[in-house]
Amino acid sequence: VSQTSDLPRRDTDSRRSEIAAAVRALIVERGFEGLRMRDIAERVGINIATLHYHIPSKEALIGLVAQSL
């Protein structure tokens, strides 16, 4: 496996970690029901389409946050 083929995976993992951190912070501030995908994207500094690429639904956030603990 070349170093180049590993790069996209590393970027995806890094981005998902950023998203998980933003989600945890927003849950503390607003609770799960107060989460909006737009707010998560804004907190991470990405557009909503990029967020949906990594996390297709609000419910998928639960798994992401659980994996990051």
mmCIF file with all atom_site columns, C-alpha atoms in Angstrom:
data_model
loop_
_atom_site.group_PDB
_atom_site.id
_atom_site.type_symbol
_atom_site.label_atom_id
_atom_site.label_alt_id
_atom_site.label_comp_id
_atom_site.label_asym_id
_atom_site.label_entity_id
_atom_site.label_seq_id
_atom_site.pdbx_PDB_ins_code
_atom_site.Cartn_x
_atom_site.Cartn_y
_atom_site.Cartn_z
_atom_site.occupancy
_atom_site.B_iso_or_equiv
_atom_site.pdbx_formal_charge
_atom_site.auth_seq_id
_atom_site.auth_comp_id
_atom_site.auth_asym_id
_atom_site.auth_atom_id
_atom_site.pdbx_PDB_model_num
ATOM 1  C CA . VAL A 1 1  ? 0.000   0.000  0.000  1.00 0.00 ? 1  VAL A CA 1
ATOM 2  C CA . SER A 1 2  ? 1.485   3.284  -1.047 1.00 0.00 ? 2  SER A CA 1
ATOM 3  C CA . GLN A 1 3  ? 1.643   6.370  1.096  1.00 0.00 ? 3  GLN A CA 1
ATOM 4  C CA . THR A 1 4  ? -0.586  8.213  -1.402 1.00 0.00 ? 4  THR A CA 1
ATOM 5  C CA . SER A 1 5  ? -3.413  5.675  -1.049 1.00 0.00 ? 5  SER A CA 1
ATOM 6  C CA . ASP A 1 6  ? -3.347  6.109  2.758  1.00 0.00 ? 6  ASP A CA 1
ATOM 7  C CA . LEU A 1 7  ? -3.719  9.879  2.607  1.00 0.00 ? 7  LEU A CA 1
ATOM 8  C CA . PRO A 1 8  ? -7.467  10.128 1.853  1.00 0.00 ? 8  PRO A CA 1
ATOM 9  C CA . ARG A 1 9  ? -8.255  7.712  4.706  1.00 0.00 ? 9  ARG A CA 1
ATOM 10 C CA . ARG A 1 10 ? -6.180  9.753  7.132  1.00 0.00 ? 10 ARG A CA 1
ATOM 11 C CA . ASP A 1 11 ? -7.925  12.946 6.031  1.00 0.00 ? 11 ASP A CA 1
ATOM 12 C CA . THR A 1 12 ? -11.334 11.321 6.476  1.00 0.00 ? 12 THR A CA 1
ATOM 13 C CA . ASP A 1 13 ? -10.445 10.090 9.958  1.00 0.00 ? 13 ASP A CA 1
ATOM 14 C CA . SER A 1 14 ? -9.137  13.513 10.902 1.00 0.00 ? 14 SER A CA 1
ATOM 15 C CA . ARG A 1 15 ? -12.255 15.243 9.612  1.00 0.00 ? 15 ARG A CA 1
ATOM 16 C CA . ARG A 1 16 ? -14.521 12.776 11.437 1.00 0.00 ? 16 ARG A CA 1
ATOM 17 C CA . SER A 1 17 ? -12.593 13.484 14.656 1.00 0.00 ? 17 SER A CA 1
ATOM 18 C CA . GLU A 1 18 ? -13.151 17.218 14.174 1.00 0.00 ? 18 GLU A CA 1
ATOM 19 C CA . ILE A 1 19 ? -16.844 16.613 13.573 1.00 0.00 ? 19 ILE A CA 1
ATOM 20 C CA . ALA A 1 20 ? -17.117 14.405 16.674 1.00 0.00 ? 20 ALA A CA 1
ATOM 21 C CA . ALA A 1 21 ? -15.479 17.095 18.825 1.00 0.00 ? 21 ALA A CA 1
ATOM 22 C CA . ALA A 1 22 ? -17.874 19.727 17.473 1.00 0.00 ? 22 ALA A CA 1
ATOM 23 C CA . VAL A 1 23 ? -20.858 17.458 18.097 1.00 0.00 ? 23 VAL A CA 1
ATOM 24 C CA . ARG A 1 24 ? -19.794 16.790 21.694 1.00 0.00 ? 24 ARG A CA 1
ATOM 25 C CA . ALA A 1 25 ? -19.397 20.524 22.333 1.00 0.00 ? 25 ALA A CA 1
ATOM 26 C CA . LEU A 1 26 ? -22.777 21.333 20.794 1.00 0.00 ? 26 LEU A CA 1
ATOM 27 C CA . ILE A 1 27 ? -24.514 18.563 22.755 1.00 0.00 ? 27 ILE A CA 1
ATOM 28 C CA . VAL A 1 28 ? -23.134 20.072 25.971 1.00 0.00 ? 28 VAL A CA 1
ATOM 29 C CA . GLU A 1 29 ? -24.341 23.527 24.913 1.00 0.00 ? 29 GLU A CA 1
ATOM 30 C CA . ARG A 1 30 ? -27.747 22.611 23.438 1.00 0.00 ? 30 ARG A CA 1
ATOM 31 C CA . GLY A 1 31 ? -28.545 18.945 24.043 1.00 0.00 ? 31 GLY A CA 1
ATOM 32 C CA . PHE A 1 32 ? -29.028 16.374 21.292 1.00 0.00 ? 32 PHE A CA 1
ATOM 33 C CA . GLU A 1 33 ? -32.433 17.726 20.297 1.00 0.00 ? 33 GLU A CA 1
ATOM 34 C CA . GLY A 1 34 ? -30.904 21.172 19.792 1.00 0.00 ? 34 GLY A CA 1
ATOM 35 C CA . LEU A 1 35 ? -28.313 19.962 17.286 1.00 0.00 ? 35 LEU A CA 1
ATOM 36 C CA . ARG A 1 36 ? -28.555 21.211 13.737 1.00 0.00 ? 36 ARG A CA 1
ATOM 37 C CA . MET A 1 37 ? -26.398 19.845 10.965 1.00 0.00 ? 37 MET A CA 1
ATOM 38 C CA . ARG A 1 38 ? -25.796 23.401 9.759  1.00 0.00 ? 38 ARG A CA 1
ATOM 39 C CA . ASP A 1 39 ? -24.421 24.389 13.185 1.00 0.00 ? 39 ASP A CA 1
ATOM 40 C CA . ILE A 1 40 ? -22.087 21.382 13.208 1.00 0.00 ? 40 ILE A CA 1
ATOM 41 C CA . ALA A 1 41 ? -20.776 22.252 9.746  1.00 0.00 ? 41 ALA A CA 1
ATOM 42 C CA . GLU A 1 42 ? -20.258 25.866 10.784 1.00 0.00 ? 42 GLU A CA 1
ATOM 43 C CA . ARG A 1 43 ? -18.410 24.853 13.965 1.00 0.00 ? 43 ARG A CA 1
ATOM 44 C CA . VAL A 1 44 ? -16.045 22.602 11.968 1.00 0.00 ? 44 VAL A CA 1
ATOM 45 C CA . GLY A 1 45 ? -15.630 25.150 9.175  1.00 0.00 ? 45 GLY A CA 1
ATOM 46 C CA . ILE A 1 46 ? -16.997 22.998 6.358  1.00 0.00 ? 46 ILE A CA 1
ATOM 47 C CA . ASN A 1 47 ? -20.037 23.273 4.121  1.00 0.00 ? 47 ASN A CA 1
ATOM 48 C CA . ILE A 1 48 ? -23.166 21.220 4.733  1.00 0.00 ? 48 ILE A CA 1
ATOM 49 C CA . ALA A 1 49 ? -22.512 18.953 1.725  1.00 0.00 ? 49 ALA A CA 1
ATOM 50 C CA . THR A 1 50 ? -19.118 17.969 3.140  1.00 0.00 ? 50 THR A CA 1
ATOM 51 C CA . LEU A 1 51 ? -20.703 17.251 6.517  1.00 0.00 ? 51 LEU A CA 1
ATOM 52 C CA . HIS A 1 52 ? -23.333 15.035 4.894  1.00 0.00 ? 52 HIS A CA 1
ATOM 53 C CA . TYR A 1 53 ? -20.566 13.194 3.036  1.00 0.00 ? 53 TYR A CA 1
ATOM 54 C CA . HIS A 1 54 ? -19.031 12.212 6.370  1.00 0.00 ? 54 HIS A CA 1
ATOM 55 C CA . ILE A 1 55 ? -22.247 11.959 8.427  1.00 0.00 ? 55 ILE A CA 1
ATOM 56 C CA . PRO A 1 56 ? -25.387 11.243 6.380  1.00 0.00 ? 56 PRO A CA 1
ATOM 57 C CA . SER A 1 57 ? -27.916 11.840 9.175  1.00 0.00 ? 57 SER A CA 1
ATOM 58 C CA . LYS A 1 58 ? -28.313 13.282 12.627 1.00 0.00 ? 58 LYS A CA 1
ATOM 59 C CA . GLU A 1 59 ? -28.829 9.767  13.942 1.00 0.00 ? 59 GLU A CA 1
ATOM 60 C CA . ALA A 1 60 ? -25.439 8.723  12.528 1.00 0.00 ? 60 ALA A CA 1
ATOM 61 C CA . LEU A 1 61 ? -23.898 11.254 14.896 1.00 0.00 ? 61 LEU A CA 1
ATOM 62 C CA . ILE A 1 62 ? -24.598 8.936  17.834 1.00 0.00 ? 62 ILE A CA 1
ATOM 63 C CA . GLY A 1 63 ? -22.303 6.275  16.404 1.00 0.00 ? 63 GLY A CA 1
ATOM 64 C CA . LEU A 1 64 ? -19.617 8.808  15.542 1.00 0.00 ? 64 LEU A CA 1
ATOM 65 C CA . VAL A 1 65 ? -19.587 10.283 19.034 1.00 0.00 ? 65 VAL A CA 1
ATOM 66 C CA . ALA A 1 66 ? -19.631 6.831  20.667 1.00 0.00 ? 66 ALA A CA 1
ATOM 67 C CA . GLN A 1 67 ? -16.653 5.731  18.531 1.00 0.00 ? 67 GLN A CA 1
ATOM 68 C CA . SER A 1 68 ? -14.697 8.818  19.490 1.00 0.00 ? 68 SER A CA 1
ATOM 69 C CA . LEU A 1 69 ? -14.992 8.288  23.252 1.00 0.00 ? 69 LEU A CA 1
#
